[in-house]
Coordinates of C-alpha atoms in Angstrom, one line a residue:
M9 CA 16.9 38.3 -108.0
K10 CA 13.0 37.3 -108.5
K11 CA 11.3 35.8 -105.4
R12 CA 7.9 34.8 -106.9
W13 CA 5.7 35.6 -109.7
R14 CA 1.9 34.7 -109.6
M15 CA 0.1 35.7 -112.5
A16 CA -3.7 34.6 -111.2
V17 CA -4.6 37.6 -108.9
S18 CA -8.0 38.7 -108.8
G19 CA -9.1 42.0 -110.5
V20 CA -10.0 43.3 -106.8
M21 CA -6.2 42.5 -105.7
L22 CA -4.9 44.3 -108.8
L23 CA -6.9 47.5 -108.2
L24 CA -5.6 47.2 -104.5
M25 CA -2.0 46.7 -105.6
A26 CA -2.0 48.6 -108.6
G27 CA -3.9 51.8 -107.9
A28 CA -5.5 54.2 -110.6
L29 CA -3.9 54.7 -114.2
T30 CA -2.1 57.9 -114.3
G31 CA -2.8 60.4 -117.0
C32 CA -0.1 59.2 -119.2
G33 CA -1.5 55.5 -119.1
K34 CA 0.8 54.0 -116.6
T35 CA -0.3 52.1 -113.7
E36 CA 0.9 53.2 -110.3
I37 CA 2.3 50.6 -108.0
D38 CA 2.7 51.6 -104.5
V39 CA 5.9 49.8 -103.1
M40 CA 5.3 50.3 -99.5
E41 CA 1.8 48.8 -99.8
G42 CA 1.6 45.8 -98.0
L43 CA 5.3 45.9 -96.7
E44 CA 6.0 44.5 -93.4
L45 CA 9.0 44.3 -90.8
K46 CA 10.2 41.3 -88.9
F47 CA 11.7 42.1 -85.5
D48 CA 14.1 39.4 -84.1
G49 CA 16.1 39.1 -81.3
V50 CA 16.0 40.9 -77.5
D51 CA 15.0 44.2 -76.2
G52 CA 18.0 46.5 -76.6
Y53 CA 19.7 44.3 -79.4
G54 CA 17.0 43.7 -82.0
T55 CA 17.3 43.7 -85.3
A56 CA 14.9 44.7 -88.3
R57 CA 14.6 43.0 -91.7
I58 CA 11.8 43.4 -94.6
A59 CA 9.7 40.4 -94.4
D60 CA 9.1 40.4 -98.0
S61 CA 10.9 42.5 -100.8
Y62 CA 8.6 41.5 -103.6
V63 CA 5.0 42.3 -102.1
W64 CA 4.2 44.3 -105.5
E65 CA 5.6 42.0 -108.0
D66 CA 2.4 40.2 -108.4
A67 CA 0.9 43.7 -109.6
A68 CA 3.5 45.2 -111.3
M69 CA 4.0 42.0 -113.4
E70 CA 0.3 41.9 -114.6
A71 CA 0.3 45.9 -114.9
A72 CA 3.4 45.0 -117.2
G73 CA 1.4 42.6 -119.3
F74 CA 3.6 39.6 -118.5
D75 CA 1.3 36.9 -119.0
E76 CA 2.2 33.1 -118.4
E77 CA -0.1 32.1 -121.3
K78 CA 1.3 34.8 -123.5
M79 CA 5.0 33.3 -123.3
T80 CA 6.4 31.8 -126.4
D81 CA 9.3 30.3 -127.6
E82 CA 10.2 33.6 -129.4
N83 CA 9.3 36.1 -126.4
I84 CA 10.5 34.0 -123.5
G85 CA 13.6 36.0 -123.3
D86 CA 12.2 39.3 -123.4
M87 CA 10.0 38.7 -121.2
F88 CA 12.5 37.6 -118.4
R89 CA 14.6 40.4 -119.1
G90 CA 11.5 42.9 -118.3
M91 CA 10.7 40.8 -115.3
A92 CA 14.5 41.0 -114.1
A93 CA 14.2 45.3 -114.9
I94 CA 11.6 45.2 -112.8
E95 CA 12.8 43.8 -109.9
E96 CA 15.7 45.6 -109.9
A97 CA 13.8 49.1 -110.1
V98 CA 13.3 49.1 -106.6
S99 CA 15.4 48.5 -103.4
Y100 CA 14.9 49.2 -99.9
E101 CA 17.0 50.6 -96.9
V102 CA 15.9 50.2 -93.2
Y103 CA 17.7 52.0 -90.6
P104 CA 18.2 51.9 -87.8
S105 CA 18.7 48.1 -88.4
G106 CA 20.2 46.9 -85.2
E107 CA 20.4 47.3 -81.6
L108 CA 16.6 47.8 -81.5
S109 CA 14.2 48.3 -78.5
N110 CA 10.9 47.9 -78.1
G111 CA 8.9 50.9 -78.8
D112 CA 12.0 52.4 -81.0
E113 CA 10.9 54.0 -84.5
V114 CA 12.3 52.4 -87.3
T115 CA 11.8 53.8 -91.1
V116 CA 12.1 52.0 -94.2
K117 CA 13.0 54.1 -97.4
A118 CA 12.3 52.7 -101.0
T119 CA 14.9 53.7 -103.9
V120 CA 12.7 53.4 -107.4
D121 CA 14.1 53.6 -110.9
N122 CA 11.0 54.7 -112.9
E123 CA 13.1 55.3 -115.9
S124 CA 14.2 51.6 -116.1
V125 CA 10.4 50.6 -116.4
E126 CA 9.2 53.5 -118.3
D127 CA 8.2 50.9 -121.5
Y128 CA 6.4 48.7 -118.7
K129 CA 3.5 51.2 -118.3
I130 CA 4.1 51.2 -114.8
Q131 CA 5.1 53.7 -112.2
F132 CA 6.5 53.0 -108.7
T133 CA 5.2 55.0 -106.0
G134 CA 5.6 55.4 -102.0
T135 CA 9.3 56.3 -100.6
E136 CA 9.0 55.8 -97.0
K137 CA 7.1 54.1 -94.2
K138 CA 7.9 54.0 -90.6
F139 CA 7.0 51.2 -88.2
I140 CA 7.5 50.6 -84.0
V141 CA 9.4 47.7 -82.9
E142 CA 7.5 45.5 -81.1
G143 CA 7.6 41.9 -79.8
L144 CA 11.4 41.8 -79.0
K145 CA 12.5 39.3 -76.3
E146 CA 12.9 41.0 -72.8
L147 CA 16.7 40.1 -71.6
E148 CA 17.3 37.7 -68.8
E149 CA 19.8 37.7 -66.3
V150 CA 22.1 34.6 -66.2
D151 CA 24.4 33.9 -63.2
L152 CA 27.9 32.9 -64.7
F153 CA 29.0 31.5 -61.4
E154 CA 25.9 28.6 -61.4
N155 CA 27.4 25.3 -60.7
V156 CA 30.8 26.8 -60.6
D157 CA 33.0 26.8 -57.4
V158 CA 36.4 26.8 -55.7
E159 CA 37.4 23.8 -54.2
F160 CA 40.0 23.7 -51.1
Q161 CA 42.3 21.1 -50.5
G162 CA 45.3 20.9 -48.0
I163 CA 46.4 22.0 -44.5
A164 CA 46.8 25.6 -44.0
P165 CA 48.7 27.7 -44.5
Y166 CA 49.6 25.6 -47.2
V167 CA 45.9 25.5 -48.9
K168 CA 45.6 24.9 -52.4
A169 CA 42.5 26.5 -54.6
S170 CA 41.1 25.1 -57.9
I171 CA 38.1 25.5 -60.2
R172 CA 35.0 23.2 -60.3
N173 CA 33.1 24.3 -63.3
E174 CA 30.3 22.2 -63.7
N175 CA 28.3 24.9 -65.7
S176 CA 26.7 23.2 -68.9
N177 CA 24.6 26.2 -70.2
P178 CA 25.5 25.8 -73.8
V179 CA 24.5 29.7 -74.2
I180 CA 27.2 30.6 -71.7
S181 CA 31.0 30.3 -73.0
V182 CA 33.1 31.3 -70.3
R183 CA 36.6 31.0 -69.2
Y184 CA 37.2 31.1 -65.4
S185 CA 40.4 32.1 -63.3
I186 CA 41.4 32.9 -59.9
D187 CA 43.8 35.1 -58.4
K188 CA 45.4 32.6 -56.0
S189 CA 46.0 28.6 -55.9
E190 CA 48.6 28.4 -53.4
N191 CA 49.7 29.2 -49.9
L192 CA 46.6 30.1 -48.5
T193 CA 45.1 29.9 -44.8
V194 CA 41.7 29.6 -43.2
G195 CA 39.9 33.3 -43.9
D196 CA 42.0 34.3 -46.9
T197 CA 39.6 35.6 -49.7
V198 CA 40.1 33.5 -53.4
I199 CA 38.8 35.9 -56.3
M200 CA 37.5 34.2 -59.1
T201 CA 36.9 36.3 -62.7
A202 CA 34.5 35.1 -65.5
E203 CA 35.7 36.4 -69.0
Y204 CA 33.1 35.8 -71.7
D205 CA 32.0 37.4 -75.0
E206 CA 29.7 39.6 -74.0
Q207 CA 27.9 40.5 -77.2
L208 CA 27.2 36.6 -77.9
L209 CA 25.3 37.0 -74.7
L210 CA 23.3 39.7 -75.5
E211 CA 22.3 38.3 -78.8
N212 CA 21.2 35.1 -77.2
G213 CA 18.9 36.7 -74.9
Y214 CA 21.1 37.0 -71.8
F215 CA 23.1 39.5 -69.7
A216 CA 25.4 38.8 -67.2
G217 CA 25.5 39.8 -63.7
E218 CA 28.7 40.1 -61.6
S219 CA 31.8 38.9 -63.5
T220 CA 33.6 38.2 -60.3
K221 CA 32.9 36.0 -57.3
E222 CA 34.8 35.7 -53.7
F223 CA 35.3 32.7 -52.2
V224 CA 37.0 32.5 -48.5
V225 CA 39.0 29.5 -47.4
P226 CA 37.2 27.7 -45.0
E227 CA 37.9 26.3 -41.7
C228 CA 40.3 23.3 -41.8
D229 CA 43.1 21.7 -40.4
R230 CA 46.1 23.6 -39.9
Y231 CA 49.6 23.7 -39.2
V232 CA 50.7 25.2 -35.7
T233 CA 52.5 28.4 -37.0
E234 CA 53.4 29.9 -33.3
L235 CA 54.1 28.0 -29.9
S236 CA 51.4 29.5 -28.3
Q237 CA 48.7 27.7 -30.4
I238 CA 50.2 24.3 -28.8
P239 CA 47.8 23.9 -25.7
S240 CA 49.8 23.1 -22.4
D241 CA 48.8 19.6 -21.8
T242 CA 49.7 18.7 -25.6
L243 CA 53.3 20.2 -24.8
A244 CA 53.0 17.9 -21.4
K245 CA 52.6 14.7 -23.3
M246 CA 55.7 15.4 -25.2
Q247 CA 57.6 16.3 -22.3
K248 CA 56.9 12.8 -20.9
Q249 CA 57.4 11.1 -24.0
M250 CA 61.3 12.2 -24.2
E251 CA 61.9 12.0 -20.8
D252 CA 60.8 8.2 -21.0
A253 CA 62.7 8.1 -24.2
I254 CA 65.9 9.7 -22.3
A255 CA 65.4 7.1 -19.5
S256 CA 65.5 4.1 -21.6
K257 CA 69.0 4.9 -22.6
D258 CA 69.9 3.2 -19.5
W259 CA 72.4 6.2 -18.5
D260 CA 73.3 5.1 -14.9
T261 CA 75.5 8.1 -14.3
V262 CA 72.4 10.5 -15.0
T263 CA 71.4 12.1 -12.0
E264 CA 69.2 14.7 -13.0
V265 CA 66.7 15.3 -16.4
K266 CA 65.7 18.7 -16.4
Y267 CA 63.2 20.4 -18.9
I268 CA 64.2 23.9 -19.7
G269 CA 62.0 25.0 -22.7
N270 CA 61.0 24.7 -26.5
Y271 CA 62.3 26.0 -29.7
F272 CA 59.6 26.1 -32.3
L273 CA 60.5 26.4 -36.0
T274 CA 57.7 27.3 -38.6
L275 CA 58.6 27.3 -42.7
K276 CA 58.6 31.2 -44.0
P277 CA 56.0 32.0 -46.4
G278 CA 56.9 30.9 -50.0
M279 CA 59.9 28.5 -48.6
S280 CA 59.5 24.7 -48.8
G281 CA 61.4 22.1 -46.5
S282 CA 60.8 18.6 -45.3
D283 CA 58.7 19.7 -42.0
Y284 CA 56.0 22.5 -41.8
N285 CA 56.7 22.9 -38.3
S286 CA 58.8 21.6 -35.4
V287 CA 59.0 21.6 -31.7
Y288 CA 62.2 21.2 -29.7
V289 CA 61.8 19.7 -26.6
L290 CA 64.9 20.7 -24.5
F291 CA 66.4 19.3 -21.5
R292 CA 69.6 20.0 -19.3
I293 CA 70.9 16.6 -18.2
K294 CA 73.0 16.4 -14.9
D295 CA 75.8 13.7 -15.2
V296 CA 78.9 12.1 -13.4
D297 CA 82.1 13.6 -15.0
M298 CA 83.6 10.3 -16.3
T299 CA 86.8 12.0 -16.7
D300 CA 87.4 11.7 -12.7
P301 CA 84.3 9.7 -11.7
D302 CA 85.6 9.4 -8.1
A303 CA 86.3 13.2 -7.8
G304 CA 82.6 13.5 -7.4
E305 CA 82.8 16.1 -10.5
T306 CA 79.4 17.2 -12.2
L307 CA 79.0 17.3 -15.8
Y308 CA 75.9 19.1 -17.3
F309 CA 75.3 18.8 -21.3
Y310 CA 72.2 19.1 -23.3
T311 CA 69.8 17.2 -25.7
Y312 CA 66.6 17.7 -27.1
G313 CA 63.3 15.6 -28.7
K314 CA 62.0 16.9 -32.1
F315 CA 58.3 16.7 -33.2
K316 CA 57.0 17.9 -36.3
D317 CA 53.9 18.8 -38.1
I318 CA 51.9 19.8 -35.4
L319 CA 48.2 20.4 -36.5
L320 CA 45.1 22.1 -35.0
L321 CA 42.6 20.5 -36.3
K322 CA 39.3 22.2 -37.5
D323 CA 37.3 20.8 -34.4
G324 CA 40.2 22.6 -32.1
I325 CA 42.1 19.2 -31.2
C326 CA 45.9 19.8 -31.3
S327 CA 47.3 16.8 -33.3
V328 CA 51.0 15.4 -32.9
D329 CA 52.2 11.8 -33.3
L330 CA 54.3 10.9 -30.0
S331 CA 56.0 8.2 -31.6
D332 CA 57.5 10.1 -34.3
Y333 CA 60.4 12.0 -32.9
E334 CA 64.0 12.7 -33.1
M335 CA 66.9 13.0 -30.9
P336 CA 70.6 14.0 -31.6
E337 CA 72.8 10.7 -32.7
G338 CA 76.4 10.2 -33.2
S339 CA 79.2 7.6 -32.7
A340 CA 83.0 7.6 -32.2
F341 CA 85.5 5.0 -32.7
T342 CA 88.2 7.6 -31.6
K343 CA 88.6 11.1 -31.7
K344 CA 89.2 11.3 -35.3
L345 CA 86.7 8.5 -36.4
S346 CA 83.6 10.4 -35.1
S347 CA 80.5 11.5 -36.1
G348 CA 77.2 13.1 -35.3
D349 CA 76.1 14.9 -32.0
I350 CA 78.8 14.4 -29.9
F351 CA 81.6 16.0 -27.6
W352 CA 84.3 14.7 -25.8
R353 CA 85.4 14.8 -22.2
G354 CA 88.9 13.3 -21.8
D355 CA 88.6 9.6 -23.2
Y356 CA 84.9 9.8 -23.1
Y357 CA 82.2 10.9 -25.7
Y358 CA 78.7 12.4 -24.8
I359 CA 75.8 12.2 -27.2
G360 CA 74.5 15.7 -27.1
F361 CA 75.5 19.3 -26.8
E362 CA 78.2 20.6 -24.6
D363 CA 76.7 23.9 -24.0
L364 CA 73.1 25.8 -25.3
D365 CA 74.6 27.8 -27.9
T366 CA 76.0 24.4 -29.8
M367 CA 72.4 23.2 -29.5
F368 CA 70.9 26.4 -30.8
N369 CA 73.1 26.1 -33.7
K370 CA 72.1 22.9 -34.5
C371 CA 68.5 23.4 -34.0
V372 CA 67.9 26.5 -35.2
T373 CA 70.9 28.6 -36.7
K374 CA 71.5 25.8 -39.4
N375 CA 67.8 26.3 -40.3
I376 CA 66.9 29.7 -40.4
E377 CA 67.2 30.3 -44.0
K378 CA 63.9 28.7 -44.7
Y379 CA 62.6 28.6 -41.1
E380 CA 61.3 31.3 -38.9
Y381 CA 61.4 30.8 -34.9
E382 CA 60.8 31.5 -31.3
T383 CA 61.9 30.2 -27.6
N384 CA 60.8 30.1 -24.3
V385 CA 64.2 28.9 -22.9
T386 CA 65.3 31.1 -20.0
E387 CA 67.9 29.2 -18.3
Q388 CA 71.7 29.4 -19.5

């Protein structure tokens, strides 16, 4: 289609644009004269396009005799058909036209149909012209993880990870994901992956650096996972608290309360439970056998105090709530109407465990599906 048509062209311009008359009385029109290419985009991904495909049009129309002053109602149709034929007689091809770098060579090739304009006494010349690519913007590296971070929350080894995305760069459309988000502990590595449209990024003048980034779980509060992690002074405080609790029962027949060690339980990986860990502080109690108190018989039984969710704070301090503990419980009206952690000796019942195996079954065996355990009990 016609882009423009200017009738007022100086004689000097006509001579430059039209060239000399041929021997057949036709005016030569060089379709490459004054042709320019525009280069857009960035280095390595630039594009080329013709700035104006009709730089020769004014000269061609003038040579063909299409004068605005000669246009009448009778010939206007013929004139417009002639103009259209002249415009359609020339087409261009640019190659290569994409993925260009500064310094590349681009060729413009013209295809002309001189037969279609034979009646207008013009002849198109000039079929090829070469250009050197220049002026393309250099690619700029962009950090896909600028203002993007991983937040860690919780207590190790049950820390949770989440993505905090504050990237407001409108050029970058990125989807972020992390390979792990739960059950993390101090020192674990979380890998974030950035997914993006590489071509779109390049077209906007950018290229990405790394598409993955590692984040390490920092030092934080953590649940104790081994008995050896609990300082001796903390264990001593738990032991003292339980000795005081046993003494408060006012068992006037008790003659000895002996600390014999600990059971330590911690959740297995992937398991869930009411306690993340627990320490059982164990005691052997020496009591008078009430079946025949005058015989001077001695009765031994066992009890415990359970503390839970012991922490190692990030400043190195071991934390435990000494006021939050459990002890064996039970009650009985008769031997048939009894419940809890009790055993009978004659007509008397005792709250606790008659032997270590029974206490181990209550504290450890019943929890072994979900919890790992260790013990430092040596006395039988």
